[in-house]
């Protein structure tokens, strides 16, 4: 099976081939059993169930059959089953079986949802056909007609449980094409609901009964084909049952299916197509479960607005057919649902979702001034709703009204970021970011108090909200994504009726959405030159505020752990420092902030022993240390410095900001190459460095390094006190040359190949910037994260006679953006072009060699 082979037909051909084998074995076993003088007490049939019963069987899927009979205790049936099954087991066929009567099957079906679905999937392979007629009739009369609602409830509950088990989200980085949301099992759920409610067996039945529109049937069949093609290739690649679409599988299957690199990567095109189809399946399953429920006439209803009524506590449409002539009714419906804080009726949501993809209807919707105003009003709504999804933005997105009003949003649907940092596709991330911003505006300060305060005070929400929703529009372009996205977003804003100034602001926010994050995480925010660049960009406090909020909303929703406390603090510091400069008297404000932290720290030392040593720590640490750390951390660090050991080095290990992160403080005499030594020791202990804060304490006795690291620890990492002892011993041996860097690096453990899951490629890029700082040359390193990487970089810079003044380590999934502020042997910037070029070349080659060694192991 390769690129040109159809998915469903291949699975069906596999099932038919098995039909032939089982039919022949059934006949042979039946004849052999009768030849031994045994006769059946009644009728017997071999019945296919599960995926095999649906005539679609994965290349390495399990096979399930039932020996249906009048008497399940009949010895003939047992002998027949053994004669059929043993040859298959000898061949290695994984086949499950059961022996049941019609009555037993119906009894189990009334108690177990999985047995109930076998009443829908069963298919005769051999034997008595009348037994299956009895089973089908009994299923209709004893199970589906009297217990339809119970069946649908159980099916819905089982589906929700399965979704939670397999990750919940449709847009997982490595989805399960069978059991995950939007997978083949959801397709089965839709068919089971339709079969249980209407007895629908095929596409024609779906349309005839009104279960699906003809367009929906075509979309569903296309989705079925895609899912089966992917599943067949997964089984073929693994030579076993394998239904998880891993990163390695994605890249290879993308090529198998003919997706090639163009404006976007072929693998991204493939995954976008996959998610589009999976979304159709997931939504169809949910809607079919609702459509299949019998409707009763509303006991009470009240008219709320033109075309909208309140019926039995739910908002619904008086006549769904009016949507065609009155497109704004769809948005009016949501406006009333929010106004009255009532849940929308599923049938109304279904009607809107069905008409939303119609191109002519979309054009009429976009031309409606009422629809435009309602859409903008809904977009900036921050009130909590009774919607199932919890937010207005998510609800409008789910039924297709966001793409209907903003066609430019359509290409984002299912567009994947092929990395392990982004959890959601571009469309879902945009909606999640808007939801996060709305929560901040409501005053939700649990995660980011400064952002919550600023969002609540923002006077013009609409341009900001629209920019966050549209921030990924440039993803559909290959180059200049921010610029193209800004142009598209500004055009959308103008079309929606925003003023020219507000539309320009939307475009500006989209264009510069990464700027603050890059400065906060990859630059020394206490460098005056850095603030000059930020001020030149934002110009006013209002634009600074909106860009800050836009950044927080986008970064916080990349994945659940993206906005670490370190990143949040870095963004806050950058915002406050820039605001102080903008409001005049910036340097004085900065000095005041440093002084305030120092004074509060000193006040907290009341009653402490060694006050002179504590005070000297406050006096001798650089200003940027106090700008980067809160008062409680400063006090803790001062006490560590006071209680330092008498030897060459002091190491203390304490709790980090999350459970799997520890803070390591290292105090030692400052010297060139110290960071390379420290990182070699950390690598030897399998510690992954997340952040590194490097400070020089100016003492009368000589400069002292006071370095603070956040590291991710493993399951085998010793307790903090023991880890500190081991690190302190190794660091002392290294700085006295009693152990080499090579010996330390060789001690790091290598995970077995099977434990390393393949991920998307992370390209290596080295850049050098002499404009970002007045005093230092800034070296940016973007590459795949590995234990020992920071050591390799620090060692290389040391060997090139460069000293590191500031280091910022930013880990995002499998990639890192490490930044180093370096100076030459005279303490100046590196201006020589040949030396800068050699710096880039040597770093690049060393990092590639590190990756090659790691992959070879």
Short mmCIF file of C-alpha atoms in Angstrom, two decimals, residues 80-268:
data_model
loop_
_atom_site.label_atom_id
_atom_site.label_comp_id
_atom_site.label_asym_id
_atom_site.label_seq_id
_atom_site.Cartn_x
_atom_site.Cartn_y
_atom_site.Cartn_z
CA UNK A 80 -16.87 -25.87 15.21
CA UNK A 81 -15.20 -22.88 16.82
CA UNK A 82 -12.05 -24.81 17.73
CA UNK A 83 -11.74 -26.23 14.23
CA UNK A 84 -11.95 -22.73 12.76
CA UNK A 85 -9.83 -20.83 15.29
CA UNK A 86 -6.82 -23.12 15.83
CA UNK A 87 -5.50 -22.87 12.26
CA UNK A 88 -5.77 -19.06 12.50
CA UNK A 89 -3.93 -18.93 15.82
CA UNK A 90 -1.23 -21.17 14.35
CA UNK A 91 -0.85 -18.62 11.54
CA UNK A 92 -0.47 -15.80 14.09
CA UNK A 93 -3.84 -14.17 13.36
CA UNK A 94 -5.02 -12.22 16.42
CA UNK A 95 -8.71 -13.15 16.47
CA UNK A 96 -11.08 -12.73 19.37
CA UNK A 97 -14.32 -14.69 19.61
CA UNK A 98 -17.43 -15.29 21.69
CA UNK A 99 -20.20 -17.91 21.57
CA UNK A 100 -23.65 -16.48 22.28
CA UNK A 101 -27.30 -17.06 21.57
CA UNK A 102 -29.58 -14.30 20.27
CA UNK A 103 -31.22 -13.94 23.68
CA UNK A 104 -27.86 -13.71 25.46
CA UNK A 105 -26.61 -11.08 23.02
CA UNK A 106 -29.72 -8.95 23.47
CA UNK A 107 -29.50 -9.29 27.25
CA UNK A 108 -25.88 -8.13 27.30
CA UNK A 109 -26.68 -5.28 24.93
CA UNK A 110 -29.17 -3.82 27.40
CA UNK A 111 -26.39 -3.66 30.02
CA UNK A 112 -23.15 -2.94 28.12
CA UNK A 113 -22.68 -0.18 25.55
CA UNK A 114 -19.97 -2.11 23.70
CA UNK A 115 -22.24 -5.10 23.22
CA UNK A 116 -24.99 -2.74 22.08
CA UNK A 117 -22.79 -1.47 19.27
CA UNK A 118 -22.19 -5.05 18.07
CA UNK A 119 -25.91 -5.14 17.25
CA UNK A 120 -25.18 -2.38 14.76
CA UNK A 121 -21.88 -3.69 13.37
CA UNK A 122 -22.70 -7.40 12.97
CA UNK A 123 -22.31 -8.95 9.53
CA UNK A 124 -22.80 -12.57 8.46
CA UNK A 125 -19.73 -14.44 7.21
CA UNK A 126 -21.15 -17.96 7.05
CA UNK A 127 -23.97 -20.08 8.44
CA UNK A 128 -27.62 -19.31 9.13
CA UNK A 129 -28.94 -16.01 7.81
CA UNK A 130 -32.23 -16.25 9.71
CA UNK A 131 -30.37 -15.99 13.03
CA UNK A 132 -29.15 -12.55 12.05
CA UNK A 133 -32.67 -11.58 11.00
CA UNK A 134 -33.88 -12.54 14.49
CA UNK A 135 -31.04 -10.61 16.08
CA UNK A 136 -31.74 -7.49 14.06
CA UNK A 137 -35.44 -7.61 14.81
CA UNK A 138 -34.79 -8.17 18.51
CA UNK A 139 -32.32 -5.29 18.59
CA UNK A 140 -34.89 -2.93 17.11
CA UNK A 141 -37.79 -4.07 19.31
CA UNK A 142 -35.99 -4.74 22.59
CA UNK A 143 -33.08 -2.30 22.61
CA UNK A 144 -33.19 0.69 20.27
CA UNK A 145 -36.88 1.56 20.14
CA UNK A 146 -37.61 1.30 23.90
CA UNK A 147 -34.16 2.38 25.13
CA UNK A 148 -32.89 4.79 22.48
CA UNK A 149 -32.25 7.69 24.86
CA UNK A 150 -30.39 5.44 27.30
CA UNK A 151 -28.28 4.11 24.42
CA UNK A 152 -27.40 7.61 23.23
CA UNK A 153 -26.57 8.76 26.77
CA UNK A 154 -24.29 5.76 27.30
CA UNK A 155 -22.67 6.33 23.91
CA UNK A 156 -22.08 10.00 24.69
CA UNK A 157 -20.59 9.19 28.11
CA UNK A 158 -18.36 6.47 26.68
CA UNK A 159 -17.16 8.86 23.98
CA UNK A 160 -16.31 11.57 26.51
CA UNK A 161 -14.40 9.05 28.65
CA UNK A 162 -12.44 7.83 25.62
CA UNK A 163 -11.58 11.40 24.60
CA UNK A 164 -10.21 12.16 28.06
CA UNK A 165 -8.17 8.97 27.98
CA UNK A 166 -6.59 9.84 24.64
CA UNK A 167 -5.79 13.48 25.33
CA UNK A 168 -9.10 15.32 25.00
CA UNK A 169 -8.10 17.78 22.31
CA UNK A 170 -8.63 17.27 18.60
CA UNK A 171 -5.36 19.11 17.95
CA UNK A 172 -2.82 16.96 19.76
CA UNK A 173 0.72 17.08 18.41
CA UNK A 174 0.68 13.31 17.90
CA UNK A 175 -2.99 12.32 17.49
CA UNK A 176 -4.40 8.81 17.73
CA UNK A 177 -6.15 8.23 14.41
CA UNK A 178 -8.43 5.56 15.86
CA UNK A 179 -9.36 6.44 19.44
CA UNK A 180 -8.55 10.18 19.64
CA UNK A 181 -11.09 12.94 19.17
CA UNK A 182 -11.85 13.20 15.46
CA UNK A 183 -10.53 9.67 14.85
CA UNK A 184 -12.15 6.62 13.31
CA UNK A 185 -13.96 5.69 16.51
CA UNK A 186 -15.82 9.03 16.41
CA UNK A 187 -16.85 8.12 12.89
CA UNK A 188 -18.26 4.89 14.29
CA UNK A 189 -20.12 6.86 16.98
CA UNK A 190 -21.86 8.99 14.36
CA UNK A 191 -22.90 5.88 12.44
CA UNK A 192 -24.08 4.06 15.58
CA UNK A 193 -26.27 7.01 16.56
CA UNK A 194 -27.78 7.23 13.06
CA UNK A 195 -28.35 3.49 12.90
CA UNK A 196 -29.92 3.36 16.36
CA UNK A 197 -32.25 6.28 15.66
CA UNK A 198 -33.21 5.85 12.01
CA UNK A 199 -31.82 2.47 11.01
CA UNK A 200 -29.61 4.32 8.50
CA UNK A 201 -27.10 2.00 6.84
CA UNK A 202 -25.53 4.09 4.07
CA UNK A 203 -25.05 7.58 2.69
CA UNK A 204 -28.41 7.58 0.94
CA UNK A 205 -30.16 6.76 4.22
CA UNK A 206 -28.39 9.64 5.98
CA UNK A 207 -29.70 12.14 3.43
CA UNK A 208 -33.18 10.56 3.17
CA UNK A 209 -33.73 10.67 6.94
CA UNK A 210 -32.28 14.16 7.31
CA UNK A 211 -29.46 12.90 9.53
CA UNK A 212 -26.95 14.59 7.23
CA UNK A 213 -27.03 16.96 4.31
CA UNK A 214 -25.62 15.73 1.02
CA UNK A 215 -22.69 18.14 1.49
CA UNK A 216 -22.04 16.79 4.96
CA UNK A 217 -22.05 13.22 3.63
CA UNK A 218 -19.41 14.12 1.02
CA UNK A 219 -17.24 15.83 3.65
CA UNK A 220 -17.58 12.85 5.97
CA UNK A 221 -16.61 10.37 3.26
CA UNK A 222 -13.56 12.47 2.37
CA UNK A 223 -12.60 12.48 6.05
CA UNK A 224 -13.09 8.71 6.28
CA UNK A 225 -10.79 8.24 3.30
CA UNK A 226 -8.05 10.42 4.81
CA UNK A 227 -8.17 8.70 8.19
CA UNK A 228 -8.02 5.24 6.64
CA UNK A 229 -5.14 6.12 4.33
CA UNK A 230 -3.16 7.41 7.31
CA UNK A 231 -4.02 4.41 9.48
CA UNK A 232 -3.10 1.91 6.77
CA UNK A 233 0.28 3.59 6.29
CA UNK A 234 0.89 3.61 10.05
CA UNK A 235 0.24 -0.14 10.22
CA UNK A 236 2.40 -0.76 7.18
CA UNK A 237 5.32 1.26 8.56
CA UNK A 238 5.21 -0.38 11.99
CA UNK A 239 4.37 -3.92 10.77
CA UNK A 240 1.92 -4.04 13.66
CA UNK A 241 -1.12 -2.23 14.98
CA UNK A 242 0.06 1.37 15.41
CA UNK A 243 -2.52 4.16 15.52
CA UNK A 244 -0.57 7.08 16.99
CA UNK A 245 0.63 9.54 14.37
CA UNK A 246 4.08 10.42 15.74
CA UNK A 247 6.34 13.21 14.47
CA UNK A 248 8.48 10.71 12.58
CA UNK A 249 5.39 9.17 11.01
CA UNK A 250 4.03 12.58 10.05
CA UNK A 251 7.05 13.52 7.97
CA UNK A 252 7.26 10.18 6.15
CA UNK A 253 3.51 9.81 5.56
CA UNK A 254 3.34 13.38 4.27
CA UNK A 255 5.77 12.33 1.53
CA UNK A 256 3.89 9.07 0.90
CA UNK A 257 0.68 11.04 0.33
CA UNK A 258 2.34 13.50 -2.02
CA UNK A 259 2.67 16.58 0.20
CA UNK A 260 5.82 18.47 -0.81
CA UNK A 261 7.57 21.49 0.66
CA UNK A 262 6.46 24.75 -0.85
CA UNK A 263 5.41 28.00 0.79
CA UNK A 264 4.87 25.81 3.86
CA UNK A 265 6.46 22.49 4.76
CA UNK A 266 4.87 19.43 3.24
CA UNK A 267 4.38 17.92 6.70
CA UNK A 268 2.52 21.05 7.82
#
